[in-house]
PDB file of C-alpha atoms in Angstrom:
ATOM      1  CA  MET A   1      46.006  52.756  25.711  1.00 76.00           C
ATOM      2  CA  HIS A   2      43.314  55.205  24.443  1.00 88.00           C
ATOM      3  CA  THR A   3      43.379  57.330  21.363  1.00 92.00           C
ATOM      4  CA  ILE A   4      42.671  61.088  21.821  1.00 92.00           C
ATOM      5  CA  LEU A   5      40.374  62.358  19.046  1.00 95.00           C
ATOM      6  CA  GLN A   6      41.498  65.783  18.063  1.00 93.00           C
ATOM      7  CA  PRO A   7      40.282  67.054  14.652  1.00 95.00           C
ATOM      8  CA  GLU A   8      42.909  68.741  12.568  1.00 95.00           C
ATOM      9  CA  GLY A   9      42.857  72.475  12.817  1.00 95.00           C
ATOM     10  CA  TRP A  10      40.905  72.561  16.110  1.00 96.00           C
ATOM     11  CA  ALA A  11      42.190  74.469  19.103  1.00 95.00           C
ATOM     12  CA  LYS A  12      43.584  72.058  21.710  1.00 92.00           C
ATOM     13  CA  PRO A  13      41.155  71.944  24.652  1.00 93.00           C
ATOM     14  CA  VAL A  14      42.485  72.632  28.074  1.00 89.00           C
ATOM     15  CA  GLY A  15      41.663  70.190  30.901  1.00 90.00           C
ATOM     16  CA  TYR A  16      39.571  67.787  28.762  1.00 93.00           C
ATOM     17  CA  ALA A  17      39.548  65.948  25.436  1.00 94.00           C
ATOM     18  CA  ASN A  18      37.005  66.464  22.625  1.00 92.00           C
ATOM     19  CA  GLY A  19      36.790  62.711  22.251  1.00 95.00           C
ATOM     20  CA  ILE A  20      38.542  59.415  23.066  1.00 93.00           C
ATOM     21  CA  ALA A  21      38.509  56.081  21.267  1.00 94.00           C
ATOM     22  CA  ALA A  22      39.078  52.949  23.373  1.00 94.00           C
ATOM     23  CA  ARG A  23      38.617  49.184  23.309  1.00 94.00           C
ATOM     24  CA  GLY A  24      38.303  46.842  26.258  1.00 95.00           C
ATOM     25  CA  GLN A  25      36.172  46.260  29.413  1.00 96.00           C
ATOM     26  CA  LEU A  26      33.727  48.997  30.057  1.00 96.00           C
ATOM     27  CA  ILE A  27      33.207  50.423  33.566  1.00 97.00           C
ATOM     28  CA  PHE A  28      30.252  52.631  34.217  1.00 97.00           C
ATOM     29  CA  ILE A  29      30.476  54.620  37.402  1.00 97.00           C
ATOM     30  CA  GLY A  30      27.137  56.051  38.823  1.00 97.00           C
ATOM     31  CA  GLY A  31      27.045  59.688  39.931  1.00 97.00           C
ATOM     32  CA  GLN A  32      29.397  60.142  42.915  1.00 98.00           C
ATOM     33  CA  VAL A  33      29.047  63.046  45.299  1.00 98.00           C
ATOM     34  CA  GLY A  34      31.468  64.576  47.872  1.00 97.00           C
ATOM     35  CA  TRP A  35      30.686  62.350  50.812  1.00 97.00           C
ATOM     36  CA  THR A  36      32.772  59.553  52.359  1.00 96.00           C
ATOM     37  CA  GLY A  37      32.173  55.847  51.681  1.00 94.00           C
ATOM     38  CA  GLN A  38      29.958  55.821  54.800  1.00 95.00           C
ATOM     39  CA  GLY A  39      27.659  58.486  53.200  1.00 95.00           C
ATOM     40  CA  ARG A  40      28.881  61.353  55.441  1.00 97.00           C
ATOM     41  CA  PHE A  41      29.891  64.868  54.169  1.00 98.00           C
ATOM     42  CA  GLU A  42      33.020  66.142  55.825  1.00 97.00           C
ATOM     43  CA  THR A  43      32.963  69.552  54.174  1.00 97.00           C
ATOM     44  CA  ASP A  44      30.667  72.110  52.477  1.00 97.00           C
ATOM     45  CA  ASP A  45      33.708  73.523  50.657  1.00 98.00           C
ATOM     46  CA  PHE A  46      33.243  73.186  46.913  1.00 98.00           C
ATOM     47  CA  VAL A  47      36.823  72.138  46.164  1.00 98.00           C
ATOM     48  CA  GLY A  48      36.803  69.764  49.112  1.00 98.00           C
ATOM     49  CA  GLN A  49      33.640  68.033  47.733  1.00 98.00           C
ATOM     50  CA  VAL A  50      35.206  67.860  44.289  1.00 98.00           C
ATOM     51  CA  ARG A  51      38.308  66.165  45.797  1.00 98.00           C
ATOM     52  CA  GLN A  52      36.238  63.671  47.706  1.00 98.00           C
ATOM     53  CA  THR A  53      33.969  63.009  44.664  1.00 98.00           C
ATOM     54  CA  LEU A  54      37.054  62.262  42.506  1.00 98.00           C
ATOM     55  CA  ALA A  55      38.486  60.050  45.355  1.00 98.00           C
ATOM     56  CA  ASN A  56      35.190  58.126  45.280  1.00 98.00           C
ATOM     57  CA  ILE A  57      35.483  57.619  41.543  1.00 98.00           C
ATOM     58  CA  VAL A  58      38.983  56.214  41.954  1.00 98.00           C
ATOM     59  CA  ALA A  59      37.727  53.870  44.689  1.00 98.00           C
ATOM     60  CA  VAL A  60      35.040  52.519  42.377  1.00 97.00           C
ATOM     61  CA  LEU A  61      37.607  52.165  39.608  1.00 97.00           C
ATOM     62  CA  ALA A  62      39.942  50.157  41.808  1.00 97.00           C
ATOM     63  CA  GLU A  63      37.140  47.627  42.446  1.00 97.00           C
ATOM     64  CA  ALA A  64      37.374  46.757  38.733  1.00 96.00           C
ATOM     65  CA  GLY A  65      41.157  46.746  38.742  1.00 96.00           C
ATOM     66  CA  ALA A  66      41.158  50.114  36.834  1.00 96.00           C
ATOM     67  CA  GLU A  67      43.176  53.265  37.267  1.00 97.00           C
ATOM     68  CA  PRO A  68      42.278  56.939  36.697  1.00 97.00           C
ATOM     69  CA  GLU A  69      43.988  56.821  33.320  1.00 96.00           C
ATOM     70  CA  HIS A  70      41.278  54.332  32.166  1.00 97.00           C
ATOM     71  CA  ILE A  71      38.602  56.980  32.483  1.00 97.00           C
ATOM     72  CA  THR A  72      37.320  57.907  29.032  1.00 97.00           C
ATOM     73  CA  SER A  73      34.425  60.193  29.867  1.00 97.00           C
ATOM     74  CA  MET A  74      33.138  62.317  32.769  1.00 98.00           C
ATOM     75  CA  THR A  75      29.981  64.321  33.259  1.00 98.00           C
ATOM     76  CA  TRP A  76      30.054  66.960  36.051  1.00 98.00           C
ATOM     77  CA  TYR A  77      26.951  68.344  37.525  1.00 98.00           C
ATOM     78  CA  PHE A  78      27.084  71.198  39.958  1.00 98.00           C
ATOM     79  CA  THR A  79      24.500  73.392  41.654  1.00 98.00           C
ATOM     80  CA  ASP A  80      26.168  76.798  41.204  1.00 98.00           C
ATOM     81  CA  LYS A  81      28.059  77.726  38.019  1.00 98.00           C
ATOM     82  CA  ALA A  82      29.506  80.883  39.678  1.00 98.00           C
ATOM     83  CA  GLU A  83      30.972  78.801  42.473  1.00 98.00           C
ATOM     84  CA  TYR A  84      32.318  76.284  39.955  1.00 98.00           C
ATOM     85  CA  LEU A  85      33.933  79.070  37.939  1.00 97.00           C
ATOM     86  CA  ALA A  86      35.279  80.863  41.057  1.00 98.00           C
ATOM     87  CA  ASN A  87      37.137  77.682  42.073  1.00 98.00           C
ATOM     88  CA  LEU A  88      38.661  76.579  38.845  1.00 97.00           C
ATOM     89  CA  ARG A  89      42.211  76.762  40.169  1.00 97.00           C
ATOM     90  CA  GLY A  90      41.440  74.700  43.225  1.00 98.00           C
ATOM     91  CA  ILE A  91      39.358  72.153  41.182  1.00 98.00           C
ATOM     92  CA  GLY A  92      42.342  71.799  38.885  1.00 97.00           C
ATOM     93  CA  GLU A  93      44.660  71.187  41.783  1.00 98.00           C
ATOM     94  CA  ALA A  94      42.297  68.585  43.316  1.00 98.00           C
ATOM     95  CA  TYR A  95      41.828  66.917  39.967  1.00 98.00           C
ATOM     96  CA  ARG A  96      45.561  66.536  39.376  1.00 97.00           C
ATOM     97  CA  GLU A  97      46.128  65.295  42.913  1.00 98.00           C
ATOM     98  CA  VAL A  98      43.533  62.521  42.609  1.00 98.00           C
ATOM     99  CA  ILE A  99      43.375  61.857  38.836  1.00 98.00           C
ATOM    100  CA  GLY A 100      46.674  63.010  37.603  1.00 97.00           C
ATOM    101  CA  ARG A 101      47.256  64.622  34.208  1.00 94.00           C
ATOM    102  CA  HIS A 102      44.802  62.446  32.291  1.00 93.00           C
ATOM    103  CA  PHE A 103      42.022  64.423  30.681  1.00 94.00           C
ATOM    104  CA  PRO A 104      39.111  62.432  29.293  1.00 96.00           C
ATOM    105  CA  ALA A 105      36.112  63.678  27.309  1.00 96.00           C
ATOM    106  CA  MET A 106      34.072  65.858  29.688  1.00 96.00           C
ATOM    107  CA  ALA A 107      30.843  67.731  29.923  1.00 97.00           C
ATOM    108  CA  ALA A 108      29.914  70.098  32.783  1.00 97.00           C
ATOM    109  CA  MET A 109      26.593  71.655  33.598  1.00 98.00           C
ATOM    110  CA  GLN A 110      24.693  73.488  36.295  1.00 98.00           C
ATOM    111  CA  VAL A 111      21.657  71.723  37.591  1.00 98.00           C
ATOM    112  CA  MET A 112      18.908  73.152  39.762  1.00 97.00           C
ATOM    113  CA  ALA A 113      19.574  70.655  42.523  1.00 97.00           C
ATOM    114  CA  LEU A 114      21.109  67.297  43.268  1.00 97.00           C
ATOM    115  CA  VAL A 115      19.356  64.498  45.128  1.00 96.00           C
ATOM    116  CA  GLU A 116      21.642  64.868  48.117  1.00 96.00           C
ATOM    117  CA  ASP A 117      20.828  68.257  49.448  1.00 96.00           C
ATOM    118  CA  ARG A 118      24.272  68.969  50.810  1.00 97.00           C
ATOM    119  CA  ALA A 119      26.070  67.968  47.623  1.00 98.00           C
ATOM    120  CA  LYS A 120      27.454  70.730  45.456  1.00 98.00           C
ATOM    121  CA  VAL A 121      28.830  68.462  42.764  1.00 98.00           C
ATOM    122  CA  GLU A 122      28.121  65.099  41.259  1.00 98.00           C
ATOM    123  CA  ILE A 123      30.306  63.313  38.785  1.00 98.00           C
ATOM    124  CA  GLN A 124      29.382  60.322  36.524  1.00 98.00           C
ATOM    125  CA  ALA A 125      32.266  58.563  34.738  1.00 98.00           C
ATOM    126  CA  THR A 126      32.987  55.829  32.184  1.00 97.00           C
ATOM    127  CA  ALA A 127      36.253  54.011  31.932  1.00 97.00           C
ATOM    128  CA  VAL A 128      37.681  51.388  29.656  1.00 97.00           C
ATOM    129  CA  ILE A 129      40.309  48.796  30.652  1.00 96.00           C
ATOM    130  CA  PRO A 130      42.208  47.938  27.503  1.00 93.00           C
ATOM    131  CA  ASP A 131      42.106  44.383  26.181  1.00 88.00           C
TER     132      ASP A 131
END
């Protein structure tokens, strides 16, 4: 469906791809945060917000007839790098529960703040449904 771009001799990345080549219908998913579809936060737990954020991405994908395996790129923004690093195991579990074992190209960064004050993470994604 997509081609993972892994330069020869490079160490294999864990939990992401260095690059992906794809053809088809593009889907751009705006930054999603860890609130419900009704705009309510149900938790302030970092992993809980990650799980909800990923579920929101999957819901938007479904509107285009896409699945998590169609995701080609994700950009993660979080407000506390230490909290992110302290929760890597839980984040990985939540990711595999919601997205599965599909690892697109990713970037992650700490930001000073997100627009939604209660949000601890925001994820933007791009997907491609093959022709």
